Amino acid sequence: GRTIAVNLNGRLDYFGATVNLAARLQQQSEGGDVVLSESLAGDPAVSALLAGVQFEAGAAQLKGFDKPITYTRLRSVA
């Protein structure tokens, strides 16, 4: 998605809905997993990489978003 990058106080910082979504989705991680937005997991290039990977669907009400956001959680297989 679209992102705005600015140099603020000597630091590069990013703004936008995509950045906010990524920041909120990382909070859904339980450790030892990767959380992807449903749209990213459904992208043909990404879904091809996920073939054979154990995953589960989830949804959460995230700060700054009106509706619950659906996501895909990838778990490592030991």
XYZ file of N, CA, C and O in Angstrom:
312
model
N 0.809 -1.183 0.000
C 0.000 0.000 0.000
C 0.857 1.253 0.000
O 2.082 1.196 0.074
N 0.212 2.359 -0.081
C 0.915 3.639 -0.108
C 1.446 3.990 1.269
O 0.805 3.745 2.280
N 2.622 4.560 1.254
C 3.299 4.964 2.484
C 4.002 6.286 2.248
O 4.515 6.525 1.163
N 4.025 7.112 3.258
C 4.766 8.366 3.199
C 5.990 8.207 4.084
O 5.879 7.793 5.239
N 7.149 8.511 3.534
C 8.391 8.462 4.301
C 8.894 9.889 4.471
O 8.950 10.652 3.513
N 9.231 10.243 5.704
C 9.758 11.583 5.986
C 10.979 11.469 6.884
O 11.106 10.532 7.661
N 11.859 12.434 6.743
C 13.007 12.521 7.629
C 12.628 13.526 8.707
O 12.489 14.713 8.435
N 12.441 13.045 9.922
C 11.962 13.868 11.015
C 12.908 13.742 12.201
O 13.164 12.634 12.667
N 13.462 14.848 12.639
C 14.396 14.842 13.769
C 15.566 13.887 13.545
O 15.977 13.155 14.451
N 16.065 13.871 12.324
C 17.212 13.030 12.010
C 16.897 11.557 11.850
O 17.801 10.732 11.770
N 15.623 11.209 11.824
C 15.208 9.808 11.669
C 14.273 9.669 10.484
O 13.459 10.548 10.212
N 14.366 8.553 9.807
C 13.430 8.235 8.745
C 12.203 7.617 9.391
O 12.316 6.689 10.200
N 11.025 8.149 9.098
C 9.791 7.645 9.691
C 8.776 7.422 8.584
O 8.820 8.073 7.546
N 7.865 6.487 8.815
C 6.878 6.096 7.812
C 5.478 6.307 8.354
O 5.213 6.061 9.525
N 4.568 6.730 7.466
C 3.190 6.982 7.834
C 2.273 6.394 6.773
O 2.644 6.259 5.620
N 1.059 6.066 7.173
C 0.052 5.601 6.244
C -0.720 4.416 6.804
O -0.314 3.788 7.793
N -1.841 4.113 6.174
C -2.701 3.022 6.635
C -1.983 1.680 6.593
O -2.155 0.846 7.485
N -1.152 1.464 5.585
C -0.422 0.197 5.477
C 0.553 0.036 6.631
O 0.664 -1.042 7.224
N 1.235 1.104 6.986
C 2.180 1.075 8.104
C 1.427 0.822 9.407
O 1.853 0.007 10.236
N 0.296 1.489 9.586
C -0.504 1.287 10.795
C -1.007 -0.149 10.893
O -0.984 -0.747 11.971
N -1.461 -0.702 9.772
C -1.944 -2.083 9.774
C -0.825 -3.045 10.149
O -1.006 -3.930 10.991
N 0.346 -2.870 9.578
C 1.480 -3.745 9.894
C 1.843 -3.652 11.374
O 2.104 -4.674 12.024
N 1.848 -2.452 11.914
C 2.183 -2.267 13.329
C 1.153 -2.934 14.228
O 1.508 -3.550 15.238
N -0.111 -2.838 13.870
C -1.166 -3.457 14.689
C -1.158 -4.978 14.542
O -1.382 -5.695 15.518
N -0.906 -5.473 13.333
C -0.889 -6.927 13.134
C 0.259 -7.599 13.881
O 0.109 -8.713 14.368
N 1.388 -6.928 13.997
C 2.505 -7.546 14.712
C 2.146 -7.792 16.174
O 2.670 -8.708 16.806
N 1.219 -7.027 16.704
C 0.786 -7.222 18.083
C -0.050 -8.493 18.246
O -0.285 -8.936 19.369
N -0.504 -9.065 17.143
C -1.278 -10.309 17.193
C -0.377 -11.540 17.258
O -0.840 -12.648 17.470
N 0.916 -11.345 17.070
C 1.857 -12.457 17.106
C 1.939 -13.026 18.521
O 1.911 -12.298 19.506
N 2.049 -14.345 18.599
C 2.174 -15.036 19.884
C 3.603 -15.507 20.125
O 3.890 -16.121 21.132
N 4.481 -15.251 19.182
C 5.858 -15.735 19.261
C 5.973 -17.049 18.503
O 5.102 -17.907 18.611
N 7.010 -17.190 17.719
C 7.182 -18.404 16.917
C 6.216 -18.473 15.752
O 5.986 -19.551 15.201
N 5.630 -17.342 15.390
C 4.687 -17.307 14.282
C 4.916 -16.045 13.453
O 5.688 -15.174 13.837
N 4.250 -15.991 12.321
C 4.268 -14.798 11.470
C 2.813 -14.481 11.155
O 2.042 -15.373 10.776
N 2.435 -13.227 11.317
C 1.060 -12.807 11.055
C 1.042 -11.943 9.797
O 1.763 -10.954 9.711
N 0.234 -12.358 8.828
C 0.099 -11.641 7.557
C -1.334 -11.154 7.404
O -2.268 -11.849 7.805
N -1.496 -9.999 6.787
C -2.848 -9.565 6.461
C -3.442 -10.559 5.474
O -2.718 -11.225 4.722
N -4.751 -10.666 5.498
C -5.428 -11.588 4.587
C -5.114 -11.238 3.131
O -4.895 -12.122 2.307
N -5.056 -9.943 2.825
C -4.789 -9.545 1.437
C -3.377 -9.930 1.013
O -3.157 -10.353 -0.116
N -2.399 -9.812 1.905
C -1.029 -10.209 1.566
C -0.937 -11.718 1.392
O -0.355 -12.213 0.433
N -1.530 -12.471 2.314
C -1.493 -13.935 2.224
C -2.199 -14.430 0.969
O -1.830 -15.466 0.405
N -3.208 -13.684 0.499
C -3.955 -14.075 -0.686
C -3.323 -13.651 -2.000
O -3.773 -14.060 -3.075
N -2.276 -12.842 -1.948
C -1.582 -12.422 -3.167
C -1.023 -13.667 -3.851
O -0.429 -14.516 -3.194
N -1.213 -13.826 -5.161
C -0.762 -15.034 -5.846
C 0.717 -15.357 -5.638
O 1.081 -16.527 -5.448
N 1.577 -14.364 -5.642
C 3.009 -14.616 -5.460
C 3.295 -15.118 -4.045
O 4.147 -15.984 -3.845
N 2.579 -14.583 -3.064
C 2.787 -14.992 -1.671
C 2.142 -16.344 -1.419
O 2.745 -17.221 -0.793
N 0.917 -16.534 -1.887
C 0.229 -17.801 -1.630
C 0.989 -18.978 -2.232
O 0.975 -20.079 -1.680
N 1.696 -18.763 -3.335
C 2.507 -19.834 -3.915
C 3.635 -20.234 -2.959
O 3.986 -21.411 -2.858
N 4.183 -19.269 -2.225
C 5.243 -19.545 -1.261
C 4.718 -20.243 -0.009
O 5.468 -20.898 0.707
N 3.421 -20.094 0.244
C 2.824 -20.652 1.454
C 2.321 -22.082 1.282
O 1.837 -22.683 2.241
N 2.438 -22.624 0.085
C 1.964 -23.989 -0.166
C 2.663 -24.953 0.785
O 3.884 -24.949 0.910
N 1.883 -25.728 1.515
C 2.427 -26.709 2.436
C 2.773 -26.162 3.809
O 3.245 -26.902 4.668
N 2.531 -24.876 4.054
C 2.829 -24.267 5.351
C 1.569 -24.326 6.220
O 0.469 -24.048 5.753
N 1.731 -24.686 7.488
C 0.613 -24.729 8.417
C 0.205 -23.307 8.768
O 1.054 -22.488 9.137
N -1.085 -23.004 8.657
C -1.552 -21.662 8.996
C -2.955 -21.736 9.571
O -3.634 -22.751 9.454
N -3.356 -20.649 10.205
C -4.718 -20.542 10.710
C -5.222 -19.134 10.439
O -4.441 -18.183 10.402
N -6.510 -19.021 10.254
C -7.124 -17.717 10.027
C -7.526 -17.116 11.364
O -7.836 -17.835 12.316
N -7.510 -15.814 11.437
C -7.925 -15.115 12.641
C -8.479 -13.760 12.286
O -8.418 -13.326 11.133
N -9.044 -13.100 13.266
C -9.558 -11.744 13.086
C -9.431 -11.020 14.409
O -9.517 -11.634 15.478
N -9.204 -9.728 14.330
C -9.072 -8.923 15.542
C -9.545 -7.508 15.263
O -9.400 -7.006 14.145
N -10.115 -6.897 16.283
C -10.460 -5.474 16.207
C -9.189 -4.706 16.543
O -8.683 -4.811 17.657
N -8.656 -4.001 15.573
C -7.394 -3.289 15.754
C -7.642 -1.795 15.890
O -8.505 -1.231 15.209
N -6.861 -1.166 16.756
C -6.969 0.274 16.977
C -6.786 1.019 15.658
O -5.876 0.732 14.885
N -7.699 1.950 15.406
C -7.611 2.767 14.205
C -8.345 2.201 13.000
O -8.371 2.821 11.945
N -8.962 1.030 13.145
C -9.697 0.401 12.048
C -11.130 0.152 12.509
O -11.363 -0.360 13.603
N -12.088 0.518 11.660
C -13.503 0.433 12.028
C -13.994 -1.002 12.171
O -14.778 -1.308 13.049
N -13.550 -1.868 11.280
C -14.031 -3.250 11.259
C -12.913 -4.190 11.677
O -11.728 -3.856 11.543
N -13.271 -5.383 12.171
C -12.226 -6.361 12.485
C -11.384 -6.674 11.245
O -11.894 -6.712 10.122
N -10.108 -6.879 11.467
C -9.170 -7.174 10.390
C -8.883 -8.677 10.406
O -8.542 -9.241 11.446
N -9.052 -9.318 9.270
C -8.752 -10.742 9.168
C -7.285 -10.904 8.810
O -6.706 -10.089 8.103
N -6.694 -11.965 9.342
C -5.281 -12.212 9.114
C -5.016 -13.711 9.014
O -5.876 -14.526 9.333
N -3.816 -14.039 8.588
C -3.357 -15.412 8.506
C -2.137 -15.540 9.406
O -1.214 -14.745 9.316
N -2.168 -16.545 10.280
C -1.039 -16.797 11.185
C -0.313 -18.027 10.699
O -0.881 -19.091 10.532
N 0.989 -17.878 10.426
C 1.828 -18.987 10.008
C 2.575 -19.496 11.228
O 3.139 -18.718 11.994
N 2.560 -20.796 11.402
C 3.267 -21.393 12.540
C 4.414 -22.248 12.021
O 4.290 -22.891 10.983
N 5.489 -22.264 12.757
C 6.611 -23.117 12.353
C 6.251 -24.564 12.674
O 5.564 -24.856 13.651
N 6.693 -25.448 11.833
C 6.448 -26.868 12.028
C 7.768 -27.471 12.491
O 8.769 -27.431 11.798
N 7.760 -28.000 13.704
C 8.993 -28.570 14.260
C 9.110 -30.050 13.956
O 8.208 -30.741 13.720
